[in-house]
Tab-separated table of C-alpha atoms and ligand atoms in Angstrom:
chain	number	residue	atom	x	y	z
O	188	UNK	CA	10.517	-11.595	8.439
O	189	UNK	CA	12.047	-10.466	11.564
O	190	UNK	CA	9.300	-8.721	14.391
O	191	UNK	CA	10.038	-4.970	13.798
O	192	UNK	CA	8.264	-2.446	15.826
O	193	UNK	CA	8.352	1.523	16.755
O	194	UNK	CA	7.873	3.048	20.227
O	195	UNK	CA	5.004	4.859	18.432
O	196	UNK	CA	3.085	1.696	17.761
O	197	UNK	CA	4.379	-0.087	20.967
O	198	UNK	CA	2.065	2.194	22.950
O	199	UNK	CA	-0.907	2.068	20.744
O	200	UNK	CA	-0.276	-1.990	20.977
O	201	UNK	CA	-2.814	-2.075	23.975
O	202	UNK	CA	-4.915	-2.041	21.326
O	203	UNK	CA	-5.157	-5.910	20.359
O	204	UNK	CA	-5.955	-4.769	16.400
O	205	UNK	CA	-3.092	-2.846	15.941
O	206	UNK	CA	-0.841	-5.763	18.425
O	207	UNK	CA	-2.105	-8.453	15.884
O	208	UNK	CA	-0.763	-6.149	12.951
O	209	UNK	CA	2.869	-5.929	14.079
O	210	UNK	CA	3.615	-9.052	16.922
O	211	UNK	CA	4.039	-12.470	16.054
O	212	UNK	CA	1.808	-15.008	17.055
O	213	UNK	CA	1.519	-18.830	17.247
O	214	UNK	CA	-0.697	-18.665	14.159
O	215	UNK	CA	2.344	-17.059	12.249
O	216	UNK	CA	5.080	-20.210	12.875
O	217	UNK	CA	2.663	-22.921	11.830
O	218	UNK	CA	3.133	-21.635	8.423
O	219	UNK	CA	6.721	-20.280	8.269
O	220	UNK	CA	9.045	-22.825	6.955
O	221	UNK	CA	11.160	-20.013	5.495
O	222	UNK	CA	10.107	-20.842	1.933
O	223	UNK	CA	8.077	-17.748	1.315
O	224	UNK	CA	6.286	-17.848	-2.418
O	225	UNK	CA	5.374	-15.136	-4.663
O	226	UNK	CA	2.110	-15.814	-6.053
O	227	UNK	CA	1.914	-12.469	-7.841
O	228	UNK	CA	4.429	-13.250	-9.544
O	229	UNK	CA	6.180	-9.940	-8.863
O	230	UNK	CA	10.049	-11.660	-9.212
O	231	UNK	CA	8.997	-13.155	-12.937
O	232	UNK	CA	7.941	-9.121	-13.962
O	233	UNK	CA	11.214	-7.897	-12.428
O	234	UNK	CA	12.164	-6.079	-15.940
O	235	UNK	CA	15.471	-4.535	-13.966
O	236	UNK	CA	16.534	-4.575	-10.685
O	237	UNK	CA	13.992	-2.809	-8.163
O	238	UNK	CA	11.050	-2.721	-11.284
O	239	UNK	CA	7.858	-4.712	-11.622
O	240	UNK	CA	6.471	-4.586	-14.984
O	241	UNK	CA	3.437	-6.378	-14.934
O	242	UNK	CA	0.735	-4.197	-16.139
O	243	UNK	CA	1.320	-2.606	-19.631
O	244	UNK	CA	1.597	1.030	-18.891
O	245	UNK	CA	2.343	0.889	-15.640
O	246	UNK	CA	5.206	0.099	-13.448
O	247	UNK	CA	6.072	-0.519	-10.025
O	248	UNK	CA	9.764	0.614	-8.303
O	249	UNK	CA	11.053	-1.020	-5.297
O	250	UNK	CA	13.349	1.666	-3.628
O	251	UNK	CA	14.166	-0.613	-1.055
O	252	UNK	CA	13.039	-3.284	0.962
O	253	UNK	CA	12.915	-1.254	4.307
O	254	UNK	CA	10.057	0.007	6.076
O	255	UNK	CA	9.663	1.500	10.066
O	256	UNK	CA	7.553	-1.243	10.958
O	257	UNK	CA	6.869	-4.832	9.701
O	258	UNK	CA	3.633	-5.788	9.083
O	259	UNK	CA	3.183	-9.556	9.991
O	260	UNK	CA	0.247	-9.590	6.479
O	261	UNK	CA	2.647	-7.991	4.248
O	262	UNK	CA	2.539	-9.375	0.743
O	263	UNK	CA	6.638	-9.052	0.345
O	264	UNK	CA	7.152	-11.224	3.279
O	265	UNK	CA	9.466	-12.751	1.232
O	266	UNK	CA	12.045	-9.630	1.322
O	267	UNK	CA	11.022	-6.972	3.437
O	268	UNK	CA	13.887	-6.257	5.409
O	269	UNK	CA	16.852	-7.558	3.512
O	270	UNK	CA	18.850	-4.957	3.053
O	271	UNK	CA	19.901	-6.467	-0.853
O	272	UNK	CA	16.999	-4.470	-2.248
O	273	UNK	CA	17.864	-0.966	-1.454
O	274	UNK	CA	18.689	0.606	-5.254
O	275	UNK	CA	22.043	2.103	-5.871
O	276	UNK	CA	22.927	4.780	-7.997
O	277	UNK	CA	23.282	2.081	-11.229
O	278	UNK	CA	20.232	0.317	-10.089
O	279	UNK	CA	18.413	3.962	-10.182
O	280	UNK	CA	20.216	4.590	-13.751
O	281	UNK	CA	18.838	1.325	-14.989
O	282	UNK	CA	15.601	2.096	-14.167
O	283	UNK	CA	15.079	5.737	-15.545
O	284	UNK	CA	17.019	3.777	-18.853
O	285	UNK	CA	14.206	1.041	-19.200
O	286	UNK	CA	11.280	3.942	-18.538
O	287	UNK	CA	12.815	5.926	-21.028
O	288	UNK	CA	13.092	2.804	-23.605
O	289	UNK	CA	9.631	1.984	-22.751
O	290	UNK	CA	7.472	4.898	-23.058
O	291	UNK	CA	4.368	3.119	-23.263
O	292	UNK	CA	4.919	3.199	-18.942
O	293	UNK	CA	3.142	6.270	-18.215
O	294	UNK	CA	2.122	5.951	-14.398
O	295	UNK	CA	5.026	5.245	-11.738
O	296	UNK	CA	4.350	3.738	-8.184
O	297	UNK	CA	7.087	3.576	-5.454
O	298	UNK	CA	6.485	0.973	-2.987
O	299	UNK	CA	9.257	-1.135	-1.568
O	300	UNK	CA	9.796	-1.299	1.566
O	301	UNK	CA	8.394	2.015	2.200
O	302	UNK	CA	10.252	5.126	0.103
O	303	UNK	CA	9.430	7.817	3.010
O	304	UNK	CA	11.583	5.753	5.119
O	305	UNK	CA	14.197	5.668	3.069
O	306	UNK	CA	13.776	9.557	2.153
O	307	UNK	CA	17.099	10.700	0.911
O	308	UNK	CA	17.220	7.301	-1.847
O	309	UNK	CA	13.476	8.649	-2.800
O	310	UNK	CA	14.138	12.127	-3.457
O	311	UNK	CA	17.431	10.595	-5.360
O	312	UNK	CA	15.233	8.343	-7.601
O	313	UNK	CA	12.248	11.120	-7.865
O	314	UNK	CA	14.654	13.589	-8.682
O	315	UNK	CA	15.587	12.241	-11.989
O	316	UNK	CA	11.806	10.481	-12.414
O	317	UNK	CA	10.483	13.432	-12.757
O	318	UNK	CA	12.503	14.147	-15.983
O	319	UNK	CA	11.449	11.106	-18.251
O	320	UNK	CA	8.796	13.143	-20.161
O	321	UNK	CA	6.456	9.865	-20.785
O	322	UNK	CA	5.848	9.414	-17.237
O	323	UNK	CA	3.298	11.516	-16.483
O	324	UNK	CA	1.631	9.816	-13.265
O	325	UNK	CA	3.952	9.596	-9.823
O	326	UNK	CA	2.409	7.468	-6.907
O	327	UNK	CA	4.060	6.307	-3.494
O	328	UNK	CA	2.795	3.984	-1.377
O	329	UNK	CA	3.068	4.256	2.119
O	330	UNK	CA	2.328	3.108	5.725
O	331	UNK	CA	4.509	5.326	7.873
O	332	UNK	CA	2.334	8.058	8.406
O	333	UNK	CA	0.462	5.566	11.091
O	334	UNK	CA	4.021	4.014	11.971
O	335	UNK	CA	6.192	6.879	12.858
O	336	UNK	CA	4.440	9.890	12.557
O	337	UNK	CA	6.896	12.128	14.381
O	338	UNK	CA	9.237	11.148	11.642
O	339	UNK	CA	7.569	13.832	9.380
O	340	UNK	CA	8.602	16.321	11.366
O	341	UNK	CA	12.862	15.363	10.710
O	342	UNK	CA	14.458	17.573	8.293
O	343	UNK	CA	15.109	14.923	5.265
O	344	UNK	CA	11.482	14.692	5.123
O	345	UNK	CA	10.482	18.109	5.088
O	346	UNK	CA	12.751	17.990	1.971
O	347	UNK	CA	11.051	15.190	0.521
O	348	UNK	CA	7.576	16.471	0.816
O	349	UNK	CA	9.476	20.090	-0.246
O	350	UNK	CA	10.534	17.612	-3.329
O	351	UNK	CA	7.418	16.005	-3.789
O	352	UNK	CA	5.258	19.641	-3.529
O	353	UNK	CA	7.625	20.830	-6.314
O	354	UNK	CA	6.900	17.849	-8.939
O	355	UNK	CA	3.214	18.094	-8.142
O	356	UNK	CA	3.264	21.701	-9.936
O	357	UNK	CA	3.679	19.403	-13.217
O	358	UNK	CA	2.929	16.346	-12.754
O	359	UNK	CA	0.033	14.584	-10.522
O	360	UNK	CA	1.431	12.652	-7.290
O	361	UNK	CA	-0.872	10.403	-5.654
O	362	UNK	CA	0.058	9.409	-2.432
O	363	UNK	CA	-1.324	6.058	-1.581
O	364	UNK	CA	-1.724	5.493	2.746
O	365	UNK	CA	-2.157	2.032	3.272
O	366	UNK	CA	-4.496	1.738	6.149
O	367	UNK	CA	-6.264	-0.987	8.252
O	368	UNK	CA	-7.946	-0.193	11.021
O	369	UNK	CA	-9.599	3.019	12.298
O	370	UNK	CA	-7.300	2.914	15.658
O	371	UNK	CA	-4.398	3.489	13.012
O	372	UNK	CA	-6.009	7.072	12.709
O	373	UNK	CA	-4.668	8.776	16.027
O	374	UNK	CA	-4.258	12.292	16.553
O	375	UNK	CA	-0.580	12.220	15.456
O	376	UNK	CA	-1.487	10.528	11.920
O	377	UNK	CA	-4.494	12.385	11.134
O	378	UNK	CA	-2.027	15.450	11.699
O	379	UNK	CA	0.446	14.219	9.269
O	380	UNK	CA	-2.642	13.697	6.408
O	381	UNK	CA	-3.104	17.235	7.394
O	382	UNK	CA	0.501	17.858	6.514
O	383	UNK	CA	0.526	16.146	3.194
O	384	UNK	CA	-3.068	17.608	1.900
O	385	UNK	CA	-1.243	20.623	2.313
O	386	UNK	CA	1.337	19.735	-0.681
O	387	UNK	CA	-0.085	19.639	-4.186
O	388	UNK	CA	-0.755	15.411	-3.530
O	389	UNK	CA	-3.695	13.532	-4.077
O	390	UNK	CA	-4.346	11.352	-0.713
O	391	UNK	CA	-6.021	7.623	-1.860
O	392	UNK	CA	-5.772	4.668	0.848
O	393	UNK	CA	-5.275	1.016	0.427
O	394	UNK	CA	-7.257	-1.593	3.213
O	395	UNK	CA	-6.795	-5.361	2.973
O	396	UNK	CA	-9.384	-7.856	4.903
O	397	UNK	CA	-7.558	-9.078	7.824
O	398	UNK	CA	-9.388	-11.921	9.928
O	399	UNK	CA	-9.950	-10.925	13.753
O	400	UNK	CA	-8.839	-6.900	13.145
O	401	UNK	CA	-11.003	-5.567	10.344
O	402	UNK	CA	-13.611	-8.219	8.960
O	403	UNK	CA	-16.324	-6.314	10.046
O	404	UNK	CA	-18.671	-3.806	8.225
O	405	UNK	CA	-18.518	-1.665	11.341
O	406	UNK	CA	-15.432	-1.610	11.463
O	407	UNK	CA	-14.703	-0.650	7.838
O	408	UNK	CA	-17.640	1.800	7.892
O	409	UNK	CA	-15.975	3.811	10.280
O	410	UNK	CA	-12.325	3.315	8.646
O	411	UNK	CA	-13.658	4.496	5.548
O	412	UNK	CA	-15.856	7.323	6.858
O	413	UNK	CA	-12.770	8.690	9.144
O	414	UNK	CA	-10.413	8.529	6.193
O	415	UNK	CA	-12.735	10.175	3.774
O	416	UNK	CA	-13.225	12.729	6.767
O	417	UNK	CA	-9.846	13.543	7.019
O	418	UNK	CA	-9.728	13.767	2.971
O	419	UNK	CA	-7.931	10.794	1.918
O	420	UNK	CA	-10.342	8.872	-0.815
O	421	UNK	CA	-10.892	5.109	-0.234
O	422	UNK	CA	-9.230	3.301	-3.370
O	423	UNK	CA	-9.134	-0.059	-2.733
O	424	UNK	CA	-10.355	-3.009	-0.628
O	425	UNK	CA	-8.442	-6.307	-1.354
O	426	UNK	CA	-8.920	-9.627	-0.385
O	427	UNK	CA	-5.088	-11.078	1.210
O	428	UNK	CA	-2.715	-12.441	-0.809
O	429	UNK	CA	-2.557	-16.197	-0.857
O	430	UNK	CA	0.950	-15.975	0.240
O	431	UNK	CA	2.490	-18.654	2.430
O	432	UNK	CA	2.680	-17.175	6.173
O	433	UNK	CA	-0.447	-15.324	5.484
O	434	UNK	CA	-2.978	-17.735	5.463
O	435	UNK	CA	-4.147	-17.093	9.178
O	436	UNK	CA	-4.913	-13.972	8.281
O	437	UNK	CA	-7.053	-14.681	4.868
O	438	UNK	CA	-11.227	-14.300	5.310
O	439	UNK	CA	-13.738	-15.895	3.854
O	440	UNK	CA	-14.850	-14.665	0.681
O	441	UNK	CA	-18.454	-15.004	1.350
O	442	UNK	CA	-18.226	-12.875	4.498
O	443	UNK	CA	-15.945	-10.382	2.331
O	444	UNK	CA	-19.072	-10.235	-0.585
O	445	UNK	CA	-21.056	-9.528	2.063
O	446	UNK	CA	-19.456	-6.858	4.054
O	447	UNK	CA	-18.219	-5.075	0.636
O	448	UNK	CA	-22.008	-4.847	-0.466
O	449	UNK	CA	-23.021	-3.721	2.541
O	450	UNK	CA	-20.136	-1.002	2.620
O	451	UNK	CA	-21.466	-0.199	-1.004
O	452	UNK	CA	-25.229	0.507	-0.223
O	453	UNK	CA	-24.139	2.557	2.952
O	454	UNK	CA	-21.387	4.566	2.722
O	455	UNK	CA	-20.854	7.697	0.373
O	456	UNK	CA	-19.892	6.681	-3.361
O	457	UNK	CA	-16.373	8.623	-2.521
O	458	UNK	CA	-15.869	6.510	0.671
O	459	UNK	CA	-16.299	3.434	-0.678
O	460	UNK	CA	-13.272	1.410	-1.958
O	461	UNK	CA	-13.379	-0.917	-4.775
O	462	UNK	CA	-12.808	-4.418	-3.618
O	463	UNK	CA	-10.148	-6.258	-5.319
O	464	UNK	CA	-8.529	-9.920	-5.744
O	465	UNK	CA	-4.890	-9.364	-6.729
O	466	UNK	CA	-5.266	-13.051	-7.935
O	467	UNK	CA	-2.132	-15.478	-8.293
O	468	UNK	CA	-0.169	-16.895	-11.067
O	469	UNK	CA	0.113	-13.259	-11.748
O	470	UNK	CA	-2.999	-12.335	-13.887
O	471	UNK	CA	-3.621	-9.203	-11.769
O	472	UNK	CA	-6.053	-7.299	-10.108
O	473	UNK	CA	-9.463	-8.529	-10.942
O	474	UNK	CA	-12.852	-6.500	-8.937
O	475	UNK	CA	-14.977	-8.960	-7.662
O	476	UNK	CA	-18.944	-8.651	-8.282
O	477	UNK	CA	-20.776	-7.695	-5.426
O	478	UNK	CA	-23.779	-9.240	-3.913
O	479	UNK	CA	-26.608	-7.221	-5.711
O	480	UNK	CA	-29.366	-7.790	-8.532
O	481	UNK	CA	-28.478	-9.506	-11.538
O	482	UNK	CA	-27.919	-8.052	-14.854
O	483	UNK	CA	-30.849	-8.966	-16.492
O	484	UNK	CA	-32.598	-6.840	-13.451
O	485	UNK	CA	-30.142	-4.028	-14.218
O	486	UNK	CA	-30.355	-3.042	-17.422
O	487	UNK	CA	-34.159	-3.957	-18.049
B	222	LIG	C1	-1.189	-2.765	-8.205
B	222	LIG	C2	-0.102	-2.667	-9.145
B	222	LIG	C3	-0.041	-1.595	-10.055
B	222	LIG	C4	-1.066	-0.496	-10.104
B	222	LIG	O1	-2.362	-0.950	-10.336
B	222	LIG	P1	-3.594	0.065	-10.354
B	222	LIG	O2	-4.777	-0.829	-10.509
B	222	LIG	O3	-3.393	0.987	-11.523
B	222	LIG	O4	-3.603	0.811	-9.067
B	222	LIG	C5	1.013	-1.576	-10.926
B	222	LIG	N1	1.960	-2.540	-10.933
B	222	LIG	C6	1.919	-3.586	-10.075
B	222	LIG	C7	2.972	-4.627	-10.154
B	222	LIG	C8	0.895	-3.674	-9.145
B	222	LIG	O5	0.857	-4.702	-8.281
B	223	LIG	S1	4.823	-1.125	5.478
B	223	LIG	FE1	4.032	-2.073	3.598
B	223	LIG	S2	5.835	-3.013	2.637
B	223	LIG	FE2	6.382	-2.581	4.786
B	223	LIG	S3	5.933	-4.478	5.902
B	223	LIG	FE3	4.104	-3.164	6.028
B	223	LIG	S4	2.783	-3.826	4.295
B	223	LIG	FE4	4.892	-4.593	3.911
């Protein structure tokens, strides 16, 4: 995955946590032999081009595999930024025919890539989402509210959120921020929250443990306080993928048990996350039991 950066996040990259997020370092080529694996076995659930069907009724749609920025602890290091995974109009068509074919898919997630940075495909693909009748949940996943901000303020946008204020009338849209540090949440991207609380969206966030920029409980305290704050609700806390490239970036799972039961006794039940193992060999996301009483204790 090629180093991919924004003038936005170049000058917050004084920061070393949000440098470590986006710049390659030595850790990074010790690992990258250029076979990158998919232990979620995302590829295997590809049910038509661009869709993972891995969970019964629900499905996840790769608009494309773009994004503003490239995270160097992305899961889809495998693809993200090859332009072979941006849908078409067929791809799109073969997707809304498989949702409508399988109606037991009732809650939609875009991801990608990131679908506001590819607005005008998004609004293409929502567009005719919003029709299959059996889908009654739309979520989107993104990050570029903390990597290009100003883009919100560019006219296809406005028309996407326009769009995506429209559907919300009928159906609920989450919007899931995906979120790692509390240095993410400058002025400019706590003003863009602002923007989209003001469209008929539900605003959830997504954290994953990263060694040397967010293993801390301090530093997730105050993630999760800001975001809850600003009124996007902590959803979930995973441990990082044990994909190949990653594994610099992987903690402990002790010190994780730890900081996630600490996060649970402290912070308000709304601004706590629930912390997950997306484990591999595709079996899915599993919560992992935190370090409290034991269950005879509980339910005597
Ligand atoms: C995470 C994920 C979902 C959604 O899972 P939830 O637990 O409902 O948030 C759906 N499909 C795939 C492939 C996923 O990885
Ligand atoms: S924005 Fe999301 S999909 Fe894109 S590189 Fe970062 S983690 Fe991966």
């Amino acid at each position: 995955m090629k180093e991919k950066v924004t003038p936005y996040l170049k000058n917050l990259s004084t920061d070393p946590q949000i440098k470590l997020q986006y710049y390659i370092s030595e850790y990074e080529s010790q690992y990258d032999n250029g076979s990158y694996d998919d232990p979620l076995m995302e590829d295997k659930h590809e049910a038509v081009k661009g869709l993972v069907h891995k969970y019964d009724n629900r499905a996840l749609i790769k608009v494309s595999y773009q994004c503003a920025a490239h995270c160097r602890f992305c899961t889809r290091i495998r693809q993200i930024g090859n332009p072979e995974g941006t849908l078409n109009e067929q791809d799109i068509g073969n997707i809304i025919q498989y949702l409508k074919n399988n109606s037991q898919i009732e809650d939609v997630i875009l991801s990608g890539g990131d679908p506001f940075y590819t607005p005008k495909l998004t609004m293409q693909l929502l567009q005719q989402l919003q029709m299959v009748e059996s889908v009654k949940i739309i979520r989107i996943g993104t990050r570029m509210p903390l990597q290009s901000p100003n883009s919100f303020y560019t006219k296809t946008l406005e028309q996407l959120l326009e769009v995506i204020d429209e559907i919300g009338k009928r159906k609920p849209f989450y919007i899931l921020l995906h979120v790692e540090h509390p240095s993410e949440l400058t002025e400019e991207a706590l003003d863009v929250i602002t923007l989209l609380r003001n469209r008929r969206v539900t605003l959830l966030s997504q954290s994953v443990f990263l060694k040397g920029i967010n293993d801390s409980f301090e530093t997730l305290h105050e993630l999760f306080t800001k975001l809850y704050f600003a009124g996007v609700v902590p959803y979930y806390l995973y441990h990082c993928d044990k994909v190949n490239g990653l594994q610099h970036f992987e903690v402990d799972s002790e010190k994780e048990i730890e900081i996630a039961t600490r996060l649970h006794k402290e912070l308000s039940g709304i601004a706590c996350p629930t912390y997950i193992v997306d484990i591999k060999n595709g079996y899915g996301k599993i919560p992992v039991s935190l370090n409290f009483v034991n269950s005879e204790t509980i339910f005597s």
